[in-house]
mmCIF file with all atom_site columns, C-alpha atoms in Angstrom:
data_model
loop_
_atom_site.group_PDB
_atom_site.id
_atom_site.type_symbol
_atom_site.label_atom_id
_atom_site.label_alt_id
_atom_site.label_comp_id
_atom_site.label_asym_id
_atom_site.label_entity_id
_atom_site.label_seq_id
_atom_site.pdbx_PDB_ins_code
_atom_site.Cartn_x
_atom_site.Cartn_y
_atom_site.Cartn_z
_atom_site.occupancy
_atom_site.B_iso_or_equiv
_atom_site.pdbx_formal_charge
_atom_site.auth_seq_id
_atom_site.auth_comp_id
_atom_site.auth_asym_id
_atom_site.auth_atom_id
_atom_site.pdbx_PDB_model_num
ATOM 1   C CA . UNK Q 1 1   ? 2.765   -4.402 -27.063 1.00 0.00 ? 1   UNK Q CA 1
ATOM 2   C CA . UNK Q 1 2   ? 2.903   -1.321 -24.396 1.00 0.00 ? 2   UNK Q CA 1
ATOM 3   C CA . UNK Q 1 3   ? 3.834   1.784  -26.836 1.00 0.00 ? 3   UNK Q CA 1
ATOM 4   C CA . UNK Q 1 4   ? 4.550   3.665  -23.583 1.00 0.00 ? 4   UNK Q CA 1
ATOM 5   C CA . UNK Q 1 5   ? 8.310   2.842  -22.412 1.00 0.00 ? 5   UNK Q CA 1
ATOM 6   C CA . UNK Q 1 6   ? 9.346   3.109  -18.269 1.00 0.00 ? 6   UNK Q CA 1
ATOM 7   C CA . UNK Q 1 7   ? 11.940  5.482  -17.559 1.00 0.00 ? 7   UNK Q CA 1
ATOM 8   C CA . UNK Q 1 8   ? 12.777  4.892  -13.827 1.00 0.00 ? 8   UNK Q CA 1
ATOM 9   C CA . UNK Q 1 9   ? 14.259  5.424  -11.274 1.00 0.00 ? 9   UNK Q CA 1
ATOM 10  C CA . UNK Q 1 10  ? 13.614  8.875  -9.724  1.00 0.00 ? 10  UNK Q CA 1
ATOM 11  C CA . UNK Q 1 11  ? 13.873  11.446 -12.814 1.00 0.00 ? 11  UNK Q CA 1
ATOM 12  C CA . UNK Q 1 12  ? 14.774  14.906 -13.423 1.00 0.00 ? 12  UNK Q CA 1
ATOM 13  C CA . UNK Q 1 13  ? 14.229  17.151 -16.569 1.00 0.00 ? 13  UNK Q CA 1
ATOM 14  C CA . UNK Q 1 14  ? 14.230  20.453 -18.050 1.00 0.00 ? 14  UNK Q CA 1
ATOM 15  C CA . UNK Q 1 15  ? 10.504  20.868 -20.260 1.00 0.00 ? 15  UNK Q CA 1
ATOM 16  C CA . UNK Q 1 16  ? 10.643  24.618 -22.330 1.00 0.00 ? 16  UNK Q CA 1
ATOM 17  C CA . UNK Q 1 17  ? 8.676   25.601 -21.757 1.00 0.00 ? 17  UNK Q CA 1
ATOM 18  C CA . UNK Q 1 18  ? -16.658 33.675 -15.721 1.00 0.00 ? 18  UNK Q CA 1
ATOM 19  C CA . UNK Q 1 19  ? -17.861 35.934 -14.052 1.00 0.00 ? 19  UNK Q CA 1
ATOM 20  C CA . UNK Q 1 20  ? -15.070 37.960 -11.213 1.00 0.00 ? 20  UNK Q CA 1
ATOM 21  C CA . UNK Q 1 21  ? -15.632 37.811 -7.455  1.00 0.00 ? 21  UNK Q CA 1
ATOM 22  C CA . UNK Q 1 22  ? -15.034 41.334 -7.496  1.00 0.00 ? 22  UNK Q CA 1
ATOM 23  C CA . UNK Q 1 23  ? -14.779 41.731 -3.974  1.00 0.00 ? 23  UNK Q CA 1
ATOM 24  C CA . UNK Q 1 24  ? -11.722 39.338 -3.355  1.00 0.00 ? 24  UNK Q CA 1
ATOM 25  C CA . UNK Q 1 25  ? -10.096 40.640 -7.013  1.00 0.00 ? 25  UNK Q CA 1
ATOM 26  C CA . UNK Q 1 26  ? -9.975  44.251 -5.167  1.00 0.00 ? 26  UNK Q CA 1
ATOM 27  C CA . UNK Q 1 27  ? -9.011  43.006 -1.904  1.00 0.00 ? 27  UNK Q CA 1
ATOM 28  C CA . UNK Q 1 28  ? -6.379  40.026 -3.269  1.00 0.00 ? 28  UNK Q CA 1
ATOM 29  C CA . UNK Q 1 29  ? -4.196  41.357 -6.501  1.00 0.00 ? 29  UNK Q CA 1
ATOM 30  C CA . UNK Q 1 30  ? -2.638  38.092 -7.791  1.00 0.00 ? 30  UNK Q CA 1
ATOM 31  C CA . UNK Q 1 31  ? 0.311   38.592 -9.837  1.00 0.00 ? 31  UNK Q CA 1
ATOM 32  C CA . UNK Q 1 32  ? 2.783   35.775 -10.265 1.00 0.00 ? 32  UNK Q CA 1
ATOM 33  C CA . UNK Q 1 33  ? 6.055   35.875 -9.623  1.00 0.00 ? 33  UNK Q CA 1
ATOM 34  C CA . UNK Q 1 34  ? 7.547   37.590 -13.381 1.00 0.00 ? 34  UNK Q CA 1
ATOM 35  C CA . UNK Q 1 35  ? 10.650  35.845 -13.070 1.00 0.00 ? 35  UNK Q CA 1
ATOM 36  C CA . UNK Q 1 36  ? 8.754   32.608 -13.316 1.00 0.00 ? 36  UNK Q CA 1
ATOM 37  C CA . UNK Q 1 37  ? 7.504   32.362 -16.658 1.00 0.00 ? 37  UNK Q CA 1
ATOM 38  C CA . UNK Q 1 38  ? 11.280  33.060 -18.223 1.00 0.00 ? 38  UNK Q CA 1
ATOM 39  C CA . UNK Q 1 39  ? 12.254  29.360 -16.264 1.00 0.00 ? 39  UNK Q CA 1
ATOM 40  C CA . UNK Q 1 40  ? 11.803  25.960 -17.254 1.00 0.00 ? 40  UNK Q CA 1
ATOM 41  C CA . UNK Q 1 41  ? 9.758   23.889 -16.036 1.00 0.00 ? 41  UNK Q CA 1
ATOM 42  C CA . UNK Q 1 42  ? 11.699  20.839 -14.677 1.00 0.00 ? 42  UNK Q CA 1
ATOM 43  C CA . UNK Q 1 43  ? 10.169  17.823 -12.549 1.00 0.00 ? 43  UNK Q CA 1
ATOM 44  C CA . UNK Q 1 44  ? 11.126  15.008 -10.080 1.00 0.00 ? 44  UNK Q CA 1
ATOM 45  C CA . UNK Q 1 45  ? 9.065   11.999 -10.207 1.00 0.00 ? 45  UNK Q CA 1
ATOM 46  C CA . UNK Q 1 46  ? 9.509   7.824  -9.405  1.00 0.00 ? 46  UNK Q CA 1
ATOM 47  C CA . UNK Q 1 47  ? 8.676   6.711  -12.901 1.00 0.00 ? 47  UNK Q CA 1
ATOM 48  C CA . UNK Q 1 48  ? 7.830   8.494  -16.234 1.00 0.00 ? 48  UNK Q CA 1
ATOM 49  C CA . UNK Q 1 49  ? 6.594   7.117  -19.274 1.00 0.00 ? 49  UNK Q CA 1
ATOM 50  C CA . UNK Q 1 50  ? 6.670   8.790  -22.559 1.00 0.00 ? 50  UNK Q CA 1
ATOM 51  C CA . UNK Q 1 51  ? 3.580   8.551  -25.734 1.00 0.00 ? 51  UNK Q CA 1
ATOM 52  C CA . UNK Q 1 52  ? 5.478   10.072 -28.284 1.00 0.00 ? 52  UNK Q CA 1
ATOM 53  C CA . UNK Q 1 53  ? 1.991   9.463  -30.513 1.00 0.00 ? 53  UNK Q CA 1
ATOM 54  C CA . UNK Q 1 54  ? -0.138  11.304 -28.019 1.00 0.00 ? 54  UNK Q CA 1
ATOM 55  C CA . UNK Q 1 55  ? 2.718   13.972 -26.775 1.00 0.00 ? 55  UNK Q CA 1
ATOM 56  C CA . UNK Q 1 56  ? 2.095   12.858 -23.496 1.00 0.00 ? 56  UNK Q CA 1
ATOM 57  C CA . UNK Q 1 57  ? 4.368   12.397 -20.531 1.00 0.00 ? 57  UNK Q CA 1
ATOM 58  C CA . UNK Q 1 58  ? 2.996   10.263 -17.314 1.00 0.00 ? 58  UNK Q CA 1
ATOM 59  C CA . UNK Q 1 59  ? 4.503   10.855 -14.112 1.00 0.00 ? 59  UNK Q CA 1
ATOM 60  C CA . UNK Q 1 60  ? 3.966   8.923  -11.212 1.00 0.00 ? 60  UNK Q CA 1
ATOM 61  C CA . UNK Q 1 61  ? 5.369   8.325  -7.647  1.00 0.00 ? 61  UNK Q CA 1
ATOM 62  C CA . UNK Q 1 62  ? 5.410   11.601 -5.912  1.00 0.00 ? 62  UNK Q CA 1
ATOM 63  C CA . UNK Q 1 63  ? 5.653   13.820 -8.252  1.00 0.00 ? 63  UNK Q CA 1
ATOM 64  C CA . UNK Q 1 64  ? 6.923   17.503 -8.107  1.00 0.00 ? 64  UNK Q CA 1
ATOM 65  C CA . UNK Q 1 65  ? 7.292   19.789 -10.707 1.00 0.00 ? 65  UNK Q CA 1
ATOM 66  C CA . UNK Q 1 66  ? 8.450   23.314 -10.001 1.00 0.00 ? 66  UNK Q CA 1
ATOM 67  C CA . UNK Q 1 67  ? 9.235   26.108 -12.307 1.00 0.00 ? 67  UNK Q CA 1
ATOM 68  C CA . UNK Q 1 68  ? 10.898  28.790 -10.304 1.00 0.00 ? 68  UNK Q CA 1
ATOM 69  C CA . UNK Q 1 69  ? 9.012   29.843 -7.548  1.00 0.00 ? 69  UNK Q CA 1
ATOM 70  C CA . UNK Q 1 70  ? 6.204   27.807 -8.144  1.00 0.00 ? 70  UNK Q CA 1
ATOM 71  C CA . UNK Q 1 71  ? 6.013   24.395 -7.362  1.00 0.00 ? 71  UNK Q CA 1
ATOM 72  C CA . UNK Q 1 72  ? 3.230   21.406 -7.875  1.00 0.00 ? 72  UNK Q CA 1
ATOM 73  C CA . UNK Q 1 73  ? 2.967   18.424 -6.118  1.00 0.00 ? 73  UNK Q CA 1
ATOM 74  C CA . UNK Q 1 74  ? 0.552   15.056 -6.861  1.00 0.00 ? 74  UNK Q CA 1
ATOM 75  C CA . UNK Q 1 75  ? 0.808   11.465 -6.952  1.00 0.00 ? 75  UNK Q CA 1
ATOM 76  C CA . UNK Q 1 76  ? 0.433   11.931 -10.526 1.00 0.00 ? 76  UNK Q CA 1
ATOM 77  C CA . UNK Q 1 77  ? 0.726   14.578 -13.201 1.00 0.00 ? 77  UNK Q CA 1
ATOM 78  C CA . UNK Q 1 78  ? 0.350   14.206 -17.192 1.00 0.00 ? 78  UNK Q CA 1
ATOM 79  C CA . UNK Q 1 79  ? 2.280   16.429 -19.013 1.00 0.00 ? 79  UNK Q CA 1
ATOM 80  C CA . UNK Q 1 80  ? 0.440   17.131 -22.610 1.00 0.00 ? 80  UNK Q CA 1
ATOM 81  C CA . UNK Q 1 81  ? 2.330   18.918 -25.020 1.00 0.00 ? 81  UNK Q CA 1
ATOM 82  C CA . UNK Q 1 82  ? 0.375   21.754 -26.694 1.00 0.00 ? 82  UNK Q CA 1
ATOM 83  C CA . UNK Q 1 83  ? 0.783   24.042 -29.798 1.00 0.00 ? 83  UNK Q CA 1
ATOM 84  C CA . UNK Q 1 84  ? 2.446   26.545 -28.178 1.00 0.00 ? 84  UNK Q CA 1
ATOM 85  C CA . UNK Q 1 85  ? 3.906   24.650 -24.804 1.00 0.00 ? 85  UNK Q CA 1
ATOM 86  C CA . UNK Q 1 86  ? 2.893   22.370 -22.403 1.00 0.00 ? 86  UNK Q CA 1
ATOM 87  C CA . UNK Q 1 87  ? -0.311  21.322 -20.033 1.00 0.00 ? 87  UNK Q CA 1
ATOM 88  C CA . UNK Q 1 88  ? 0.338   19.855 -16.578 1.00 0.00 ? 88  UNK Q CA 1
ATOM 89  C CA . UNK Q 1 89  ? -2.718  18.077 -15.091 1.00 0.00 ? 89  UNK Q CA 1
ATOM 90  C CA . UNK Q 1 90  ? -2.176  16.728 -11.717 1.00 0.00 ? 90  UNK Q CA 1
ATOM 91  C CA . UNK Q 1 91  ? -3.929  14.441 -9.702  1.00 0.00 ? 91  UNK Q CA 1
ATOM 92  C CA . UNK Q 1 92  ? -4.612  13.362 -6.121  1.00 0.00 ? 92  UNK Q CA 1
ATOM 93  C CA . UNK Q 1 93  ? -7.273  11.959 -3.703  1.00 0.00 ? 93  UNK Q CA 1
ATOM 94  C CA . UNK Q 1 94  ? -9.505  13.567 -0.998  1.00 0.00 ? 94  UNK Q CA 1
ATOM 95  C CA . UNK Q 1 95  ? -7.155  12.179 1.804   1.00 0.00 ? 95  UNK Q CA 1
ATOM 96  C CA . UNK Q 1 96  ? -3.399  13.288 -0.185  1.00 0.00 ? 96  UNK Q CA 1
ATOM 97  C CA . UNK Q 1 97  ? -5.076  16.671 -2.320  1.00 0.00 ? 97  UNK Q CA 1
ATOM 98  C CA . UNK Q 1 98  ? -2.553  17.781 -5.442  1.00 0.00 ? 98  UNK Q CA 1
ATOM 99  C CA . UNK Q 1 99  ? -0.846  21.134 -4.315  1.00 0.00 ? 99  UNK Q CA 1
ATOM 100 C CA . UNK Q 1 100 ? 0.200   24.223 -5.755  1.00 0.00 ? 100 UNK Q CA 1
ATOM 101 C CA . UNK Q 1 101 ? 2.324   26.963 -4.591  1.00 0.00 ? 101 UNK Q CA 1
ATOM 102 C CA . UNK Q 1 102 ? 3.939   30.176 -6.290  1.00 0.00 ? 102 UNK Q CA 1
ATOM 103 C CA . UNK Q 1 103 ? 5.503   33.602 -4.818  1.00 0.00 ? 103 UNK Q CA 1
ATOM 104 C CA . UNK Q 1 104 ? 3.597   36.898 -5.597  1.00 0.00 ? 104 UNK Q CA 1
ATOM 105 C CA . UNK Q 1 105 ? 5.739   39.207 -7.896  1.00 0.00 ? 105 UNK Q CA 1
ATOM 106 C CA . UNK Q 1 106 ? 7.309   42.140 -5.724  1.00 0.00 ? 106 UNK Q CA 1
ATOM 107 C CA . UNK Q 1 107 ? 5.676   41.385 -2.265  1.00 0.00 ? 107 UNK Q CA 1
ATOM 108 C CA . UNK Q 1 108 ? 6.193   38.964 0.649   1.00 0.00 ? 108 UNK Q CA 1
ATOM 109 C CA . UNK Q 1 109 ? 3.063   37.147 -0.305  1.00 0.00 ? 109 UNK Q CA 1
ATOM 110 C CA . UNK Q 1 110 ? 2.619   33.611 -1.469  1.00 0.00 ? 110 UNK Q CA 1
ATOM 111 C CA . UNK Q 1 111 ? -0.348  31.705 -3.467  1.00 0.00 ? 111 UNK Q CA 1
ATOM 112 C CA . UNK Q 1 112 ? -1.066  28.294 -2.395  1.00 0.00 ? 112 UNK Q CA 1
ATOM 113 C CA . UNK Q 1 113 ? -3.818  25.510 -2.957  1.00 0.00 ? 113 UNK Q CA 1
ATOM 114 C CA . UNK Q 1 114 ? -5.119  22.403 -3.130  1.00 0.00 ? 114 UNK Q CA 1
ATOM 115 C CA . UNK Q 1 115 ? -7.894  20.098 -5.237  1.00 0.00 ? 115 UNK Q CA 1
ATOM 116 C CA . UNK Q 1 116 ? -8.384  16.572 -6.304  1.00 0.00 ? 116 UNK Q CA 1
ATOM 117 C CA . UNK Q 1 117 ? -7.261  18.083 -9.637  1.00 0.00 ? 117 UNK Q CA 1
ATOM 118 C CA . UNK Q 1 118 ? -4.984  20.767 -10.591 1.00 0.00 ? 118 UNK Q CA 1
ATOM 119 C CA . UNK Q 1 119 ? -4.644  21.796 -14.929 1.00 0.00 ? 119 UNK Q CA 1
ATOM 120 C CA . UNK Q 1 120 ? -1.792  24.433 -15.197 1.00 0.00 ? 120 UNK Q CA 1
ATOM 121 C CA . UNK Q 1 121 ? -0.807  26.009 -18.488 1.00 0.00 ? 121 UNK Q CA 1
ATOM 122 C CA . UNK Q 1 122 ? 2.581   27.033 -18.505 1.00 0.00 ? 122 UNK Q CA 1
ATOM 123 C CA . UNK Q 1 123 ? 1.585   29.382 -21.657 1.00 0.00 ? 123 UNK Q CA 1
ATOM 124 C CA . UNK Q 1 124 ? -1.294  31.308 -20.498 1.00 0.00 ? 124 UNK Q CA 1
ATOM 125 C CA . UNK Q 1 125 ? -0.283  30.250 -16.370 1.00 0.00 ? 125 UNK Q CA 1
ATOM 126 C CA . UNK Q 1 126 ? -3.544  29.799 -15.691 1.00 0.00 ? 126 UNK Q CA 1
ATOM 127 C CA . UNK Q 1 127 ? -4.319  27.392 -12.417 1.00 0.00 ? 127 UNK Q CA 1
ATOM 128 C CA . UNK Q 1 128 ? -7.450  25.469 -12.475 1.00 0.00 ? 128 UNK Q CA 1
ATOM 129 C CA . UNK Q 1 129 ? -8.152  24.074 -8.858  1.00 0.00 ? 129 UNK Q CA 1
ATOM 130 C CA . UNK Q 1 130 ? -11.370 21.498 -9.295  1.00 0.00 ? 130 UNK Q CA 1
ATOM 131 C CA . UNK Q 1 131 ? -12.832 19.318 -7.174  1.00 0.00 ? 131 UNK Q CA 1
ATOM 132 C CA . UNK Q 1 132 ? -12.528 19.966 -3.227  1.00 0.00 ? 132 UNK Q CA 1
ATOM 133 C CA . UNK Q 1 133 ? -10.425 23.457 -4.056  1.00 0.00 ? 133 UNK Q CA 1
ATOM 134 C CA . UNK Q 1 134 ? -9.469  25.771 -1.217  1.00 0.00 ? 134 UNK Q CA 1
ATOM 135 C CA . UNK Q 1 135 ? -6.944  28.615 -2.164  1.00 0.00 ? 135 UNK Q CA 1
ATOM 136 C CA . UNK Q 1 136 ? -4.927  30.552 0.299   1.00 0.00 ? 136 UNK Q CA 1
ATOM 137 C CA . UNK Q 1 137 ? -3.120  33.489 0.719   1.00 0.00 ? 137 UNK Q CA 1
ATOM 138 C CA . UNK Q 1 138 ? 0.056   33.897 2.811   1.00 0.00 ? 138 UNK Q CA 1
ATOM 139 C CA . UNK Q 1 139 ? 1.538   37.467 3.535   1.00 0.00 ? 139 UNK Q CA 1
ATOM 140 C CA . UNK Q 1 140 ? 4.887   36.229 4.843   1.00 0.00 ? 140 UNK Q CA 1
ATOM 141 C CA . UNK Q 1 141 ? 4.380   33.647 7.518   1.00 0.00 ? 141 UNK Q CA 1
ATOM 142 C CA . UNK Q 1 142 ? 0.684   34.899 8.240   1.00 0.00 ? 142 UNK Q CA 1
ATOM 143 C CA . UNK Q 1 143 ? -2.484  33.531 6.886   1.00 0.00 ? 143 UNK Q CA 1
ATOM 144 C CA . UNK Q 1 144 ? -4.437  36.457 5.088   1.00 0.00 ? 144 UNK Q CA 1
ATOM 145 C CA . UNK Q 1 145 ? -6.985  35.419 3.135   1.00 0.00 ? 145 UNK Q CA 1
ATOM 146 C CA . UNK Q 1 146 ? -9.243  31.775 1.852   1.00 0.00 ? 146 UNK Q CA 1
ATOM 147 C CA . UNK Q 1 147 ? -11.487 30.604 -0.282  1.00 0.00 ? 147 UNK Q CA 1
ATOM 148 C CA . UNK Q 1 148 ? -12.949 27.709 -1.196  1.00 0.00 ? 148 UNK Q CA 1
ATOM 149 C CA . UNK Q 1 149 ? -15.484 26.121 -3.997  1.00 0.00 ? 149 UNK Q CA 1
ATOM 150 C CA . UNK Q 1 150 ? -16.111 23.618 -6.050  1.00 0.00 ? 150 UNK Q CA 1
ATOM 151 C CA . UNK Q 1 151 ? -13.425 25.254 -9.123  1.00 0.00 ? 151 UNK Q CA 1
ATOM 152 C CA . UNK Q 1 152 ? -11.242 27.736 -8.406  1.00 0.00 ? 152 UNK Q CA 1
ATOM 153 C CA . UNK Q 1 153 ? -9.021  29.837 -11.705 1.00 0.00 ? 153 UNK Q CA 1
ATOM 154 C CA . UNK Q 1 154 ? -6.665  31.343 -11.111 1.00 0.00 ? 154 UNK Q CA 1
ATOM 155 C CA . UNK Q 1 155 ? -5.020  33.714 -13.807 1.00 0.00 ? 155 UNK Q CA 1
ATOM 156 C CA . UNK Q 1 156 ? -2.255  35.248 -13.783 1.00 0.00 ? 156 UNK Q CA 1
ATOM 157 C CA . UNK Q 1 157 ? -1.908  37.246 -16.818 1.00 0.00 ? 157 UNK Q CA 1
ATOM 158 C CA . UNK Q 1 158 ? -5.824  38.813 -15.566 1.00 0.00 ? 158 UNK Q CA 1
ATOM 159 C CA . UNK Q 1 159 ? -4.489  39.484 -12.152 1.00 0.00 ? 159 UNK Q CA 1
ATOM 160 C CA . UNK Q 1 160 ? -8.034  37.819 -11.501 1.00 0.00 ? 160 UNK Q CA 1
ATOM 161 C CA . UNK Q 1 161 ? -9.921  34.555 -10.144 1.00 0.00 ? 161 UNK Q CA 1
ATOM 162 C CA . UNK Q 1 162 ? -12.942 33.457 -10.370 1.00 0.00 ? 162 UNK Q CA 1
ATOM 163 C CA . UNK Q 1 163 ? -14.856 30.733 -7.657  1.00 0.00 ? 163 UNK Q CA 1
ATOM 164 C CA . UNK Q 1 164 ? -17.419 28.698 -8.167  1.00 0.00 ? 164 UNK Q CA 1
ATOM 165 C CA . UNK Q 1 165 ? -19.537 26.660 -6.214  1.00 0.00 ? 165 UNK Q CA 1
ATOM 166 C CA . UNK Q 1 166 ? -20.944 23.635 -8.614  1.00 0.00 ? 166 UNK Q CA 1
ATOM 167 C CA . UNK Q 1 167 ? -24.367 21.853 -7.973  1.00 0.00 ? 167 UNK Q CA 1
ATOM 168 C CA . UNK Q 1 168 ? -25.215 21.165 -4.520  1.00 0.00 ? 168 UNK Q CA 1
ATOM 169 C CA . UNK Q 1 169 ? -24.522 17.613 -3.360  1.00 0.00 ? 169 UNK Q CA 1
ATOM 170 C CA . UNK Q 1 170 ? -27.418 15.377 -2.910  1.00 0.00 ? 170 UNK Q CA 1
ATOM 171 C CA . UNK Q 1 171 ? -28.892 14.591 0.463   1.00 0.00 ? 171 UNK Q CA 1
ATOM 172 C CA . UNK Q 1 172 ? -26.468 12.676 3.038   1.00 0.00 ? 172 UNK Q CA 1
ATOM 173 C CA . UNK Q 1 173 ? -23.693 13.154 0.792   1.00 0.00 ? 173 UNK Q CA 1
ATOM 174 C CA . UNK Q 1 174 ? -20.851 14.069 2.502   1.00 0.00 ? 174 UNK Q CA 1
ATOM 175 C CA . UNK Q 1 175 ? -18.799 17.160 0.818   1.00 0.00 ? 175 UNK Q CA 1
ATOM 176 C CA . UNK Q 1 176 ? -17.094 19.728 1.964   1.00 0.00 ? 176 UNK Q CA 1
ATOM 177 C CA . UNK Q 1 177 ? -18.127 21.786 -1.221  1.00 0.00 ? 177 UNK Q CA 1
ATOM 178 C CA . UNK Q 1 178 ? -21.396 19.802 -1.585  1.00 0.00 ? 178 UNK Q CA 1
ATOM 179 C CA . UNK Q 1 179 ? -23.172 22.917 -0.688  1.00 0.00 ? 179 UNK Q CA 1
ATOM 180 C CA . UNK Q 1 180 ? -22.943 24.626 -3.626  1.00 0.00 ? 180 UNK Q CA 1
ATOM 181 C CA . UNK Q 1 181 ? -21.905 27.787 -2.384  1.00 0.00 ? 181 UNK Q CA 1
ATOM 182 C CA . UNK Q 1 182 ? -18.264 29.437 -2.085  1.00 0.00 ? 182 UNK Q CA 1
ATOM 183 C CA . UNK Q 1 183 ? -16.934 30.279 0.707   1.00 0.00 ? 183 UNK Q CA 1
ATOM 184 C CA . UNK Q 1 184 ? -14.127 32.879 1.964   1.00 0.00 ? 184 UNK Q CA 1
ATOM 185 C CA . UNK Q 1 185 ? -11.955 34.775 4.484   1.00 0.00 ? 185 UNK Q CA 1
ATOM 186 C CA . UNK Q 1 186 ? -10.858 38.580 3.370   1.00 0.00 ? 186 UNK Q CA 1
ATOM 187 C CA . UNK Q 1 187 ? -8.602  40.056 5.661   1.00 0.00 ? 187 UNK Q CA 1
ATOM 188 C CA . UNK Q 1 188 ? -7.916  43.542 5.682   1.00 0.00 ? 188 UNK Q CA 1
ATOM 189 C CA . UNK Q 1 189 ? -4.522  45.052 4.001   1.00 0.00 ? 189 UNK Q CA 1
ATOM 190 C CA . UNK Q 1 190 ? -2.090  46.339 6.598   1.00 0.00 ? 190 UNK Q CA 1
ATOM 191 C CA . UNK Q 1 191 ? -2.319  49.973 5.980   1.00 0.00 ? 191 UNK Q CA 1
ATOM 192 C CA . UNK Q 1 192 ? 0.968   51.614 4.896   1.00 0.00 ? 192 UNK Q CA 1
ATOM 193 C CA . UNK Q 1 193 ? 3.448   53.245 7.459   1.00 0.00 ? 193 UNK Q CA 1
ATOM 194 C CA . UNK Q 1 194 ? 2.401   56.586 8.204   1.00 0.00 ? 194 UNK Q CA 1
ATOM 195 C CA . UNK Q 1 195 ? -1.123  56.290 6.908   1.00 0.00 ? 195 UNK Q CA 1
ATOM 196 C CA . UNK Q 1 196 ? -3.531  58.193 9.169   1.00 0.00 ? 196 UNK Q CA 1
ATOM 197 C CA . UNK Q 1 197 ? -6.159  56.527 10.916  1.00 0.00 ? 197 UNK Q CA 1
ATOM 198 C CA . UNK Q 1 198 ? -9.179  56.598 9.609   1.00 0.00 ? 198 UNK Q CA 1
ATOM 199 C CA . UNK Q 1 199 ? -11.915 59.013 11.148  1.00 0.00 ? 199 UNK Q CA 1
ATOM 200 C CA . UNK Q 1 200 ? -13.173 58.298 14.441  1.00 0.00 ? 200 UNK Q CA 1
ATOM 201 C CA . UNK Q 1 201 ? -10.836 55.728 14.723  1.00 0.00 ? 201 UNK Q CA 1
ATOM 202 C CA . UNK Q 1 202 ? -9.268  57.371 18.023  1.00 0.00 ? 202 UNK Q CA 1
ATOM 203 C CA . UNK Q 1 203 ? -12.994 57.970 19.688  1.00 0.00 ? 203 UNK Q CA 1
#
């Protein structure tokens, strides 16, 4: 007999809720969005089933869960209940990637990413991007920086990530992280309004 029992149709719900690339860290502050973590975390899926043994809920069917202004998207997330709150792992494939967005606290600037696999704790709100993970960051409608590795954390309570690259792919495969490496794009901050130019700059 199945112990798990098939809510459907589409569903929505209120859940109550390494070493530092210095270089980006300095360059790319990441605070989340304060407001956030005081929300709950609600979802909309096309079928949820519920392990009461486990503490595990299973969404499927286009899934999107979105607590304030952050917002995760997968063909399938498990939520796993935890001491202290809840786990959301989410799932995808290399041609449909999970997603995950979220505002910056007190700027114009946005977070988003993708991997096959994306863990977020809604205690600690730390994002772990594995598998295929490329992380971007939007000041308003303009792309400012990317990265890109085999795992990418991102914490919020640290104001920190950290990248890395995993073990090279074997010959012929055919990764875009099979390299080992990371990779990135750092662009400048626009200097504030009135800042003199540097030195030179006018030569």
């Amino acid at each position: 007999m199945n112990p798990l029992p098939v809510l459907a149709p589409r569903l929505r719900a209120a859940l109550t809720g390494l070493a530092l690339l210095s270089a980006l860290v300095s360059a790319w502050p990441a605070r989340a969005e304060r407001a956030d973590r005081e929300l709950p975390l609600t979802f909309d899926a096309g079928q949820l089933r519920i392990d009461g043994k486990r503490k595990v809920q299973v969404l499927s069917g286009g899934v999107e869960i979105t607590r304030g202004t952050l917002v995760l998207k997968a063909a399938g997330v498990e939520l796993r209940e935890t001491p202290t709150g809840q786990v959301a792992v989410a799932t995808g494939s290399a041609e449909q990637p999970a997603t995950f967005r979220q505002k910056r606290d007190g700027v114009d600037e946005t977070v988003e990413g993708q991997a096959l696999r994306i863990d977020y704790d809604t205690v600690t709100q730390t994002v772990r991007f594995q598998q295929l993970a490329q992380v971007r960051l939007w000041r308003g409608n303009v792309l400012a920086d990317q990265i890109s590795g085999e795992t990418i954390v991102y914490d919020h309570g640290r104001d920190a990530f950290e990248i890395l690259g995993g073990a090279p792919a074997a010959a012929g495969a055919a990764s875009a992280a099979g390299s080992g490496r990371v990779r990135g794009v750092v662009t400048p901050r626009p200097a504030p309004a009135g800042a003199s130019a540097p030195a030179g700059a006018n030569r």
